[in-house]
Tab-separated table of C-alpha atoms and ligand atoms in Angstrom:
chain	number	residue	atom	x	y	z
A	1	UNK	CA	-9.952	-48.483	49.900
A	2	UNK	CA	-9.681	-44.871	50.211
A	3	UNK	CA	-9.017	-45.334	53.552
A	4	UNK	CA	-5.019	-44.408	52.875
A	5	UNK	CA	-2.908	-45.442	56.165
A	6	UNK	CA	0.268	-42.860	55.058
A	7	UNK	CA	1.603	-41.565	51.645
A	8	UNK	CA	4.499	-42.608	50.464
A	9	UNK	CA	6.089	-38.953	50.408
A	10	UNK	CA	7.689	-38.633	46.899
A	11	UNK	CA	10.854	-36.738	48.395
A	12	UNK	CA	11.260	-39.433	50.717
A	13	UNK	CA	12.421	-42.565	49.325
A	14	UNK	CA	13.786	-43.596	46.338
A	15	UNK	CA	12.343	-44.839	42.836
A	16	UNK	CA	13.019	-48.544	43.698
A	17	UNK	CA	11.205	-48.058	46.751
A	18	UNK	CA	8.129	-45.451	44.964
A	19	UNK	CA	7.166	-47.986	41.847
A	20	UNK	CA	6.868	-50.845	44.773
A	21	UNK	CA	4.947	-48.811	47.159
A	22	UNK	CA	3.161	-45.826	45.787
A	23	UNK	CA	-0.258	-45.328	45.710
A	24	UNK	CA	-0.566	-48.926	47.654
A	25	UNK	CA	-0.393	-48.117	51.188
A	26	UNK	CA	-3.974	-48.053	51.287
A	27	UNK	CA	-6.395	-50.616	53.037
A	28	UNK	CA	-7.817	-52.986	51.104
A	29	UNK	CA	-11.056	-55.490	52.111
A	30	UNK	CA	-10.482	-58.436	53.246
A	31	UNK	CA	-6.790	-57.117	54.497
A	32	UNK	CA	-5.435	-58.588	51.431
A	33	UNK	CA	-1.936	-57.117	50.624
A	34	UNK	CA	-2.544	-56.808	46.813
A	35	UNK	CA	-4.651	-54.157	45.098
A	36	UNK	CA	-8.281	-55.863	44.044
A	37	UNK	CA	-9.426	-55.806	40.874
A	38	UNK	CA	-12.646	-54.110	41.077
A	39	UNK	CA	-14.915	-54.912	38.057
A	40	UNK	CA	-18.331	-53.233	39.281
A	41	UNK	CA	-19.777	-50.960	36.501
A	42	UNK	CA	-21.471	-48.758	39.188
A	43	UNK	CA	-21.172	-48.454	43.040
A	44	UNK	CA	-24.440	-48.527	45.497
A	45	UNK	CA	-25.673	-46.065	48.040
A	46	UNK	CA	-28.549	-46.795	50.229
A	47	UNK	CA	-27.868	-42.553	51.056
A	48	UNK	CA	-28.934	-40.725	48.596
A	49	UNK	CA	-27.544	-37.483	50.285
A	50	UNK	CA	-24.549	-39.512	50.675
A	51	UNK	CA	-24.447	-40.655	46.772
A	52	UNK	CA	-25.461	-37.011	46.077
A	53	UNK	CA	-22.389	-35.494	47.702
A	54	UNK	CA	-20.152	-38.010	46.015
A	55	UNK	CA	-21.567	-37.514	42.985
A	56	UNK	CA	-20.578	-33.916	43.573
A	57	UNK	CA	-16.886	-34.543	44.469
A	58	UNK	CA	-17.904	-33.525	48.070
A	59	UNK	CA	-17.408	-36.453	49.251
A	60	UNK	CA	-14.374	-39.248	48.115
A	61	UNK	CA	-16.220	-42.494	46.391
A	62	UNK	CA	-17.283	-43.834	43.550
A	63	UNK	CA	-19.789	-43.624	41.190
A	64	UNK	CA	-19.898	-45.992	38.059
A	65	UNK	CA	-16.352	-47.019	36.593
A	66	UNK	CA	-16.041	-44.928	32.724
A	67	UNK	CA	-15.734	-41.979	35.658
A	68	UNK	CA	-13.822	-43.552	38.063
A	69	UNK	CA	-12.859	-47.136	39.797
A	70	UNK	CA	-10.863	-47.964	42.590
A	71	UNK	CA	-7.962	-49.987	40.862
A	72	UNK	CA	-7.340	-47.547	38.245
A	73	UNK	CA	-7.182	-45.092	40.909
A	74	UNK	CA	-4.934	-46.917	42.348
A	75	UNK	CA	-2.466	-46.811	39.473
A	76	UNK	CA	-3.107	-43.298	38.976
A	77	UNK	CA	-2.214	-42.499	42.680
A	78	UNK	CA	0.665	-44.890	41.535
A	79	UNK	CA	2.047	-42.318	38.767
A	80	UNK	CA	1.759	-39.028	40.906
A	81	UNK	CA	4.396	-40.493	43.624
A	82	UNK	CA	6.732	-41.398	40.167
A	83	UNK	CA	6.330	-38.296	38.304
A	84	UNK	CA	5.660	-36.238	41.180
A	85	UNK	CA	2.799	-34.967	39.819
A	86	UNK	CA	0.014	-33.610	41.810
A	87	UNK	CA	-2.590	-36.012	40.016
A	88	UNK	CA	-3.013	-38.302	36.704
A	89	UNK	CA	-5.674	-39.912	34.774
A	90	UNK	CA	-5.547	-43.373	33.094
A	91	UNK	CA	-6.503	-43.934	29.715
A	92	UNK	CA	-7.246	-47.092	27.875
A	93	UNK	CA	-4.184	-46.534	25.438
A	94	UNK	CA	-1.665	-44.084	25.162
A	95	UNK	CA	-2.938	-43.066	21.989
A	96	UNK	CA	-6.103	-42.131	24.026
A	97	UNK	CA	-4.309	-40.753	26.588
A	98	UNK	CA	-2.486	-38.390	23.676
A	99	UNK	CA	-5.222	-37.636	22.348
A	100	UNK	CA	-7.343	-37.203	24.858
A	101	UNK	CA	-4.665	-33.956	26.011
A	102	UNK	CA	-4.499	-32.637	22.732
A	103	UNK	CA	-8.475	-32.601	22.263
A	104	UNK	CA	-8.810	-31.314	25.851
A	105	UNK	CA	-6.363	-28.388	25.626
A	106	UNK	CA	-6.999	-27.374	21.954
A	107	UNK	CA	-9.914	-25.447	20.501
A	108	UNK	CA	-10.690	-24.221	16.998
A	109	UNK	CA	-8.668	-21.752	15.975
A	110	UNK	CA	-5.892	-22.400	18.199
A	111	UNK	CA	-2.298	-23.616	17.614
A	112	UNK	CA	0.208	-26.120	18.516
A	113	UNK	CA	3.549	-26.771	17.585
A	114	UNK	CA	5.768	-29.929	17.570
A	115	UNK	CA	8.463	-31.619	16.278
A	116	UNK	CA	8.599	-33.697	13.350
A	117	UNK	CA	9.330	-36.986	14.996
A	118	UNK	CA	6.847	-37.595	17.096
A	119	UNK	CA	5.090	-41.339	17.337
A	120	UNK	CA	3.311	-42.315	14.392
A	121	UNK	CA	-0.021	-42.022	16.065
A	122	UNK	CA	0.869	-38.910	17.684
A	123	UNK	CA	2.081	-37.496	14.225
A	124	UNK	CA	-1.516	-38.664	12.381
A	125	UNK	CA	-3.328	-36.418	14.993
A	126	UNK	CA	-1.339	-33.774	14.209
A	127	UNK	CA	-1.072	-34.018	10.409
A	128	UNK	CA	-4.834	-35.587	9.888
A	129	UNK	CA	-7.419	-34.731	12.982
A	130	UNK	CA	-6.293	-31.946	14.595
A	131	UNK	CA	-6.604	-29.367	10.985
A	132	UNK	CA	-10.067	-30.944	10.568
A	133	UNK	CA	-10.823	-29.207	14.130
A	134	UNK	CA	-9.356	-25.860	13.048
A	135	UNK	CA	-6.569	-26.067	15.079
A	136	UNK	CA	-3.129	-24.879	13.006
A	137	UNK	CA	-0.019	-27.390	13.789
A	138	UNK	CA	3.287	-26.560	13.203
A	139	UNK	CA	5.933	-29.470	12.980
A	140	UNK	CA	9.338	-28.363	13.142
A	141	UNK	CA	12.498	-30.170	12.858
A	142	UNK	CA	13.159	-32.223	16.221
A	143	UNK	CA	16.606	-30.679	16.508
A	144	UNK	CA	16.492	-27.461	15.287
A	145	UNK	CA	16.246	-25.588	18.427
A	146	UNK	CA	16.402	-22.445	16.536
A	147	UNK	CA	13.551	-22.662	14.441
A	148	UNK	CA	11.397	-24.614	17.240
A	149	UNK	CA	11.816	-21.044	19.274
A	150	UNK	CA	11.052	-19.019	16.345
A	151	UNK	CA	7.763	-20.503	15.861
A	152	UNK	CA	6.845	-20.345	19.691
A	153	UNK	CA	7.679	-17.114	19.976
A	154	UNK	CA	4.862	-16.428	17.186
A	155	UNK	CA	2.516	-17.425	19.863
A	156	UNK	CA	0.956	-20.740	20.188
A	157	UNK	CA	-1.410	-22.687	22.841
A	158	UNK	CA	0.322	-25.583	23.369
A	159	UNK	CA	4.022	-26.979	22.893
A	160	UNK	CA	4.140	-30.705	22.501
A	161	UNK	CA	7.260	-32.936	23.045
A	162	UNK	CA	8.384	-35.917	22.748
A	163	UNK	CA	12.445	-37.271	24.087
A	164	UNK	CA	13.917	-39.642	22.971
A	165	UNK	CA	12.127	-39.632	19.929
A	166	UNK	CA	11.190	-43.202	18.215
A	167	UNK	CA	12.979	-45.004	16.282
A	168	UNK	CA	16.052	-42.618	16.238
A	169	UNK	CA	16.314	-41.470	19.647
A	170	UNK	CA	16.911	-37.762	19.060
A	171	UNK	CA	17.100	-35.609	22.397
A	172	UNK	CA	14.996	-32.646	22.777
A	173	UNK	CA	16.466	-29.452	24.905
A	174	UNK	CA	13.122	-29.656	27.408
A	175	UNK	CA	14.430	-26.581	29.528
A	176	UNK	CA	15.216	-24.216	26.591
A	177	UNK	CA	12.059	-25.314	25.212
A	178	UNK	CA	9.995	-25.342	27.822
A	179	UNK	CA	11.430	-21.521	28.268
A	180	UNK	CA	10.299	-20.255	25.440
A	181	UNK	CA	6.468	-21.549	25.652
A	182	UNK	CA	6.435	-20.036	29.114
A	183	UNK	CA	7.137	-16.568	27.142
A	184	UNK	CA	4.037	-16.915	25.410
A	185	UNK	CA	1.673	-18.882	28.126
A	186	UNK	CA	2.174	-21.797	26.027
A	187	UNK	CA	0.944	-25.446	27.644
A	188	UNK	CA	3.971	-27.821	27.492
A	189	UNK	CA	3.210	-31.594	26.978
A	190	UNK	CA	6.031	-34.217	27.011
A	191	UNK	CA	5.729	-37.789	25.979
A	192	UNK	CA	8.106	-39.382	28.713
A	193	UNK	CA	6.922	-43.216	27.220
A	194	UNK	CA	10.751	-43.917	26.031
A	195	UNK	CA	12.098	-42.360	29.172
A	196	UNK	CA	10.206	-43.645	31.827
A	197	UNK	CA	9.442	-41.724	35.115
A	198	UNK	CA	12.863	-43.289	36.183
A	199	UNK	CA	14.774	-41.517	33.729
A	200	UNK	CA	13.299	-38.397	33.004
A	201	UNK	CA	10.529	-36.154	34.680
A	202	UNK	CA	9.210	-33.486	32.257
A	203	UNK	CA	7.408	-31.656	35.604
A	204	UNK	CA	10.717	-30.890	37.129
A	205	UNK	CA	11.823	-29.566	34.046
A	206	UNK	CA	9.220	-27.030	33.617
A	207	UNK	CA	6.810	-28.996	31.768
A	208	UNK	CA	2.889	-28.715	32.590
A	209	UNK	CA	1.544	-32.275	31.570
A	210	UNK	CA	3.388	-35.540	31.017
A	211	UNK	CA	1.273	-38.094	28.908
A	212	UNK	CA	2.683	-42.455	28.677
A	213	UNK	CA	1.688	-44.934	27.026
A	214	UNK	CA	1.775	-47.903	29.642
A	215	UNK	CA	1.668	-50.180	27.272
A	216	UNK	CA	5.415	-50.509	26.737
A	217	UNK	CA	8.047	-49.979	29.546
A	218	UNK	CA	5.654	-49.330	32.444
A	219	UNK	CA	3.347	-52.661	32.233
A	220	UNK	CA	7.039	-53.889	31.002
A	221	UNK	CA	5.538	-57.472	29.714
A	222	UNK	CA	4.252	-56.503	26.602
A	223	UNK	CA	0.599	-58.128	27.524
A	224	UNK	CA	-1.930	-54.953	28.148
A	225	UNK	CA	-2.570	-51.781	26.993
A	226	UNK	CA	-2.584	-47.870	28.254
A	227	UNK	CA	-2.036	-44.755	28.519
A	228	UNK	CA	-1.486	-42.074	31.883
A	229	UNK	CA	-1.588	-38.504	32.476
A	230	UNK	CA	0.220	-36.826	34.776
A	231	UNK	CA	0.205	-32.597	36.441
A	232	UNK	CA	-1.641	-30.220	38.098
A	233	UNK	CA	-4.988	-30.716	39.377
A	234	UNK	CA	-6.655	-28.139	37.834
A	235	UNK	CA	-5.218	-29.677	34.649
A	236	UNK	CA	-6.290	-33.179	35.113
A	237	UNK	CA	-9.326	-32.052	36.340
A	238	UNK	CA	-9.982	-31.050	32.723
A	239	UNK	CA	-8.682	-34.193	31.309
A	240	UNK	CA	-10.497	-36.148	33.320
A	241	UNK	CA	-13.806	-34.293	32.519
A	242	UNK	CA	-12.715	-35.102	28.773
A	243	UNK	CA	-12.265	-39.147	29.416
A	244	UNK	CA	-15.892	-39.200	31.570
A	245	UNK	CA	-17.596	-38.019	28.881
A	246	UNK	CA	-15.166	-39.320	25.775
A	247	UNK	CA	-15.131	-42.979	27.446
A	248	UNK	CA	-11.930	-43.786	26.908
A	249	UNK	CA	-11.573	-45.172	30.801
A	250	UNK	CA	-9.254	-47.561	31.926
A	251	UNK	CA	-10.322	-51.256	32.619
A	252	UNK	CA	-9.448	-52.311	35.763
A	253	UNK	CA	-8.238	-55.754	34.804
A	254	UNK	CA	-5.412	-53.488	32.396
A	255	UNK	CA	-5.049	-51.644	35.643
A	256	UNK	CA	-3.872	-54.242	37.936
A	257	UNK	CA	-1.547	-55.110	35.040
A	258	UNK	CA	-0.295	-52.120	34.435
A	259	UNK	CA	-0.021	-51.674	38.724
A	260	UNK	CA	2.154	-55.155	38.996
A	261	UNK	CA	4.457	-54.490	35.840
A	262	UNK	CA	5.532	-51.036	37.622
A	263	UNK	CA	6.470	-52.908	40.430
A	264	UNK	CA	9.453	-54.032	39.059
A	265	UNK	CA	10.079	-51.112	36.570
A	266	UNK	CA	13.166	-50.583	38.447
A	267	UNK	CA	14.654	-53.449	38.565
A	268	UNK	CA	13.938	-54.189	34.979
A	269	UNK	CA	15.219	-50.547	33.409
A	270	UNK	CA	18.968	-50.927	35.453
A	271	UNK	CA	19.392	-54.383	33.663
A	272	UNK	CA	17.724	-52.967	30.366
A	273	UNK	CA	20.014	-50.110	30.294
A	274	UNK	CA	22.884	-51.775	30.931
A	275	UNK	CA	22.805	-54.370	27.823
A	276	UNK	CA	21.583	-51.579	25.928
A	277	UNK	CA	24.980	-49.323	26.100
A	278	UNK	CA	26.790	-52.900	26.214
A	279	UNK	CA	24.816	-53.431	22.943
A	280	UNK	CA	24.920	-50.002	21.288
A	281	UNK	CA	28.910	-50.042	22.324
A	282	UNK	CA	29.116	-53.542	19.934
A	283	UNK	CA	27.369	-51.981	17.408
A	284	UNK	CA	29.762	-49.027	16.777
A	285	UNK	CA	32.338	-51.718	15.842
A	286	UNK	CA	30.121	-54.208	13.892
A	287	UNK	CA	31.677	-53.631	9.674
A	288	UNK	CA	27.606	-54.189	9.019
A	289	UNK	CA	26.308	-51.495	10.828
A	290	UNK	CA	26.193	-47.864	9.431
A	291	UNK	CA	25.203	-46.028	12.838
A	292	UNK	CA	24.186	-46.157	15.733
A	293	UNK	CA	21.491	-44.337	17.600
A	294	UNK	CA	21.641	-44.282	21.444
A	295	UNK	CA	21.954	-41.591	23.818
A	296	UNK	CA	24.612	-43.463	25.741
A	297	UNK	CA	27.047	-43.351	23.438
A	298	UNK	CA	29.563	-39.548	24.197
A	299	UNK	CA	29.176	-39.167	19.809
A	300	UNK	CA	25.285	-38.992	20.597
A	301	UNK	CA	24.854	-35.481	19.015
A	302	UNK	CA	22.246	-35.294	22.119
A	303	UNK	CA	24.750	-36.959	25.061
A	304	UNK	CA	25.079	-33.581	26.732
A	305	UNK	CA	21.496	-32.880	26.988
A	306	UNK	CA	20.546	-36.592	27.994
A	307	UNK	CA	23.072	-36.285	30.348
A	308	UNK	CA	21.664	-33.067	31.644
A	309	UNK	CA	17.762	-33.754	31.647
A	310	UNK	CA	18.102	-37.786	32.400
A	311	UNK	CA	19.102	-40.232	34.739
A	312	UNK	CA	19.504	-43.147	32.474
A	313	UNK	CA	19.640	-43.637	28.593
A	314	UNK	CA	16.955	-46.006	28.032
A	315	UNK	CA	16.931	-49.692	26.676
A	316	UNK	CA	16.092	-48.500	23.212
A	317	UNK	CA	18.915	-48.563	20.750
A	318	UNK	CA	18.533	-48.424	17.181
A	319	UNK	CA	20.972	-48.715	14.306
A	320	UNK	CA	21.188	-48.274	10.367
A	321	UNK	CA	22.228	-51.426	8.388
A	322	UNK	CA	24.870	-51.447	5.554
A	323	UNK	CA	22.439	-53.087	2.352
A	324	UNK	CA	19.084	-51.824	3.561
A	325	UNK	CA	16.025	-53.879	3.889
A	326	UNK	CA	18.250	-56.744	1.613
A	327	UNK	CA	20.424	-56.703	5.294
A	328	UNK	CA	17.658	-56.435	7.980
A	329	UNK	CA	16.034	-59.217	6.047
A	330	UNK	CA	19.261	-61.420	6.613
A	331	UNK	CA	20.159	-60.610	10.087
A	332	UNK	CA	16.817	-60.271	12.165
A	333	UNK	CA	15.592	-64.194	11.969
A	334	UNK	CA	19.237	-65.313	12.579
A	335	UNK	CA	18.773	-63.749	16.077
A	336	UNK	CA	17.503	-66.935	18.872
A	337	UNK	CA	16.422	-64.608	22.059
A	338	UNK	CA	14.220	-61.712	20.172
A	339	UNK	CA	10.529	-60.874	19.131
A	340	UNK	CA	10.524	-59.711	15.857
A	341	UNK	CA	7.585	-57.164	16.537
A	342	UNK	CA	6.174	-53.746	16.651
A	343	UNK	CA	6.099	-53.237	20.532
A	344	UNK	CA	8.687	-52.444	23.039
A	345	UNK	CA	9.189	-51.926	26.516
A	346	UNK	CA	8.808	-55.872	27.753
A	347	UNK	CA	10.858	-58.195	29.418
A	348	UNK	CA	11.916	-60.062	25.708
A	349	UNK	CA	14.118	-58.345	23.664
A	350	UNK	CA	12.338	-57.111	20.602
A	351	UNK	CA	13.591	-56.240	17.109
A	352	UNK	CA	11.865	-54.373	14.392
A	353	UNK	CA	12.667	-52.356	11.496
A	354	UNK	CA	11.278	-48.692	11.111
A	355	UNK	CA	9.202	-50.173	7.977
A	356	UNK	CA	7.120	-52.565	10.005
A	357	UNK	CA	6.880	-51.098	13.456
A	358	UNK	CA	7.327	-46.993	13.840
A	359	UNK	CA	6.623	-46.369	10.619
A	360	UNK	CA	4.446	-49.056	9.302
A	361	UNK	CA	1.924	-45.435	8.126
A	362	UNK	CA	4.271	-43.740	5.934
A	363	UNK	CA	5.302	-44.733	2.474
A	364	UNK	CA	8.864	-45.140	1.390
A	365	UNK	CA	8.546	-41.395	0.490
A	366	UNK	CA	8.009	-39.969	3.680
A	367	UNK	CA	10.553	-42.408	5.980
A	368	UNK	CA	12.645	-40.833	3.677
A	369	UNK	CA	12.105	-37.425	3.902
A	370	UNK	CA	11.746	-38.353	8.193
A	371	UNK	CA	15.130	-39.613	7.655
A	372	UNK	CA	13.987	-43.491	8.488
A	373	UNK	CA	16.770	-45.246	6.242
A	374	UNK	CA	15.549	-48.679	4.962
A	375	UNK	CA	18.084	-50.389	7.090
A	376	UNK	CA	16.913	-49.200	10.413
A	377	UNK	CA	16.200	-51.445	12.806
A	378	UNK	CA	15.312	-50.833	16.714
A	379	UNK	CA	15.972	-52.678	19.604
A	380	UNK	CA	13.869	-52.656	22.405
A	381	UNK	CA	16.513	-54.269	24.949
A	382	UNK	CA	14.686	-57.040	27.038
A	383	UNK	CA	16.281	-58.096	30.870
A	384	UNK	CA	17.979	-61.437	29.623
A	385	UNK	CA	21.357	-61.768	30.553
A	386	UNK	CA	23.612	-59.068	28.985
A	387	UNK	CA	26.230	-61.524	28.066
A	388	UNK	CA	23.786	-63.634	26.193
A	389	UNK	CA	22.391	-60.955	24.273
A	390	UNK	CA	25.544	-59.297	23.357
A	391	UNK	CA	26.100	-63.456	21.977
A	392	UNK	CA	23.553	-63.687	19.973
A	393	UNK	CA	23.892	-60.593	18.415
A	394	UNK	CA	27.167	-61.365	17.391
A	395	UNK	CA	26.783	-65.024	16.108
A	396	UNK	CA	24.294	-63.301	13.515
A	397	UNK	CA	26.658	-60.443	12.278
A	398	UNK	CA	28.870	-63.010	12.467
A	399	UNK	CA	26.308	-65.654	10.158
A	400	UNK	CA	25.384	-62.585	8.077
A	401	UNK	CA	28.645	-62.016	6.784
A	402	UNK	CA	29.727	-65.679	6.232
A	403	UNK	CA	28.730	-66.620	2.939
A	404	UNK	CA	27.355	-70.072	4.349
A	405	UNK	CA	24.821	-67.657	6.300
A	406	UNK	CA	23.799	-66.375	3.160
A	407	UNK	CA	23.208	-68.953	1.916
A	408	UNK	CA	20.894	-70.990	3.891
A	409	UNK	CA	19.143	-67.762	4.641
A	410	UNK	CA	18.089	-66.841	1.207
A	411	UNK	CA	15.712	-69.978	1.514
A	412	UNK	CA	14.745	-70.588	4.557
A	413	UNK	CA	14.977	-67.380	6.800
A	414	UNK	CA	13.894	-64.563	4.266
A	415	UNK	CA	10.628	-66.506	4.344
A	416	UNK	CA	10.248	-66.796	7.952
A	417	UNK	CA	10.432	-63.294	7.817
A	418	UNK	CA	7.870	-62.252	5.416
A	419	UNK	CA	5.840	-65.112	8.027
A	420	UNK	CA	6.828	-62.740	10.685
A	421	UNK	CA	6.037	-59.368	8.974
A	422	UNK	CA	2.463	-60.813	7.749
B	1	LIG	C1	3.501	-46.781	21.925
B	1	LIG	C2	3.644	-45.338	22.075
B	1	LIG	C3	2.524	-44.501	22.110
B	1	LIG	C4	1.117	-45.028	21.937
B	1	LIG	O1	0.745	-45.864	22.964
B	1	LIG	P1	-0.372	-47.044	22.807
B	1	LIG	O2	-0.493	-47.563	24.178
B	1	LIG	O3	0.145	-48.006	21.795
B	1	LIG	O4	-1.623	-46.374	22.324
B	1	LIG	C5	2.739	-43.158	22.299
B	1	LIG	N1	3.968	-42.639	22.410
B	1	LIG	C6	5.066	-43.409	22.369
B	1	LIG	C7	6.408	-42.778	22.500
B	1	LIG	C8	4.947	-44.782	22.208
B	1	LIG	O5	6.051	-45.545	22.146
């Protein structure tokens, strides 16, 4: 399997083309066409100079699988043709990929800065582990570029970021960023999970490593879990030291999961994106709705920089209902083709308010001082038809607002929801 018949050269051809082929022109046994899943714990060598040199790196191979294994590699290979990246190493969740960077590039005594909306888990490392280590975080406000600068340019060791932010899809200047940790020999990290490699790629903006969780819009079917790296070799090469000896490998079953969902990553994202703006584009006119979040829409305080740093907008939208939690409770069971859940990135559309899905952490306290209103709900925008979703969405504004909708909901659908939430 390492036998690799020709690279799919990332300039080449484009991303429709990259998440079908990449990493897969390779030779596999039997001739078979689709990547095995190879679930040996350790590989044999009647050779011992042979397993000696491989154990060395002297030789390509494998050794025993919480190292390496030749369907994760296969994914990783995978993610360097889509973020261009010169290597990447799997995790078994995002969260350990995350965290696996942070605890590889930061030592006692060292700093990092960040914004303030990063992912829940992200933001617990940051506000609970990492100070336990010794290591000083900063957390500045997502959009206040300013500040952000200010704080780099007081020296720090690594600059993490994270665009569009979750649940309120906030857009972070990468470049100008990026800029200003290059002043002080700051590492840059992005968290391209909303994004996608489609959309957005943090290397070509100047940023050093690019960290997913696969779980969501790269597995796409909401039915595995992980997490990728992606940079430099002599970066991964550390991060991959960390994950041998941390354990927090890859299965390979996840693997070929993760390897078929990114086949059609392409073809899912241009229908996803589309009903999302169609969406988001509804929702400006809906009398319920507050706001709207989605960096589609030209009154997206971040449209100019999405525009500018991406190729697409996403399929997450998220908006701010009039009545709080008393609305969200109303509308979300009324709606006939959504989850009503905490993940996103699948093929189903998915619904969720901040309370029970982003923020599920943080008391009423701190969503508020975050800025999560009560009445925010995302959408993570499936691939049913666009017309149909746009439907659906309507007929329960529309229920919502009729006082026969009220109604019937106050018995039977508030209670499906606490079902739901429980
Ligand atoms: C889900 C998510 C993560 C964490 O990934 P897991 O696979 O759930 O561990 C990290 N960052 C972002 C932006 C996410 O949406």
């Amino acid at each position: 399997m390492e036998n690799k018949k020709r690279a799919v050269q990332a300039s080449e051809v484009g991303m429709g083309t990259r998440v079908v082929w990449g990493g897969e022109q390779v030779q596999h046994p039997y001739n078979a066409t689709q990547t095995p899943i190879v679930v040996s714990a350790a590989y044999g060598y009647d050779d011992i100079d042979k397993w000696y040199d491989v154990a060395l790196g002297k030789e390509p191979g494998f050794i025993y699988s919480r190292m390496s294994n030749p369907t994760v590699s296969v994914l990783e290979d995978k993610l360097c043709e889509l973020e261009s990246a010169e290597s990447a190493v799997a995790f078994s969740t995002g969260m350990a990929a995350i965290s696996g960077v942070l605890h590889t590039f930061l030592s006692y005594g060292q700093r990092v800065i960040s914004t303030r909306d990063s992912y829940g888990g992200t933001n617990k490392i940051f506000e609970e582990f990492l100070p336990r280590m010794g290591v000083e975080v900063t957390l500045c406000d997502t959009l206040d570029t300013v500040v952000l600068e200010q704080e780099i340019a007081k020296g720090c060791n690594v600059l993490y970021l994270e665009t569009p932010t979750n649940p309120t899809l906030k857009i972070v200047d990468v470049r100008r960023l990026v800029a200003a940790a290059k002043q002080v020999g700051a590492l840059v990290v992005a968290d391209n999970t909303f994004a996608t490699p489609l959309n957005q790629n943090p290397l070509a903006l100047g940023v050093d490593v690019v960290v997913h969780s696969a779980t969501k819009f790269l597995s796409g079917h909401g039915d595995v879990l992980g997490g990728v790296v992606c940079g430099a070799e002599h970066l991964m090469s550390q991060v991959r030291h960390y994950r041998e000896i941390n354990g927090a490998s890859l299965d390979p079953f996840s693997a070929y999961l993760i390897i078929r969902g990114i086949k059609t990553l392409a073809l899912r994202l241009r229908q996803q994106q589309a009903s999302a703006q169609l969406l988001a584009e509804y929702l400006c006119t809906e009398p319920l709705v507050e706001s709207v979040n989605y960096p589609g829409l030209p009154q997206h305080p971040g449209h100019d920089i999405a525009c500018s740093q991406m190729n697409g907008f996403g399929a997450i939208v998220s908006f701010v209902l009039k009545g709080g939690m008393d609305t969200v409770t109303r509308l979300l069971p009324l709606l006939r083709y959504a989850h009503r859940a905490g993940n996103l990135g699948a093929v189903e559309t998915i619904y969720g308010p901040a309370r029970t899905t982003s923020h599920v952490e943080n008391t009423l306290e701190e969503r508020q001082a975050l800025g999560i209103s009560e009445g925010l709900v995302r959408v993570s925008v499936g691939i049913e038809d666009s017309a149909d979703l746009l439907a659906d969405l309507k007929q329960a504004f529309a229920l919502v607002r009729s006082k026969q909708g009220d109604a019937n909901l106050h018995a039977d659908s508030a209670q499906r929801f606490i079902e739901v939430e429980a």
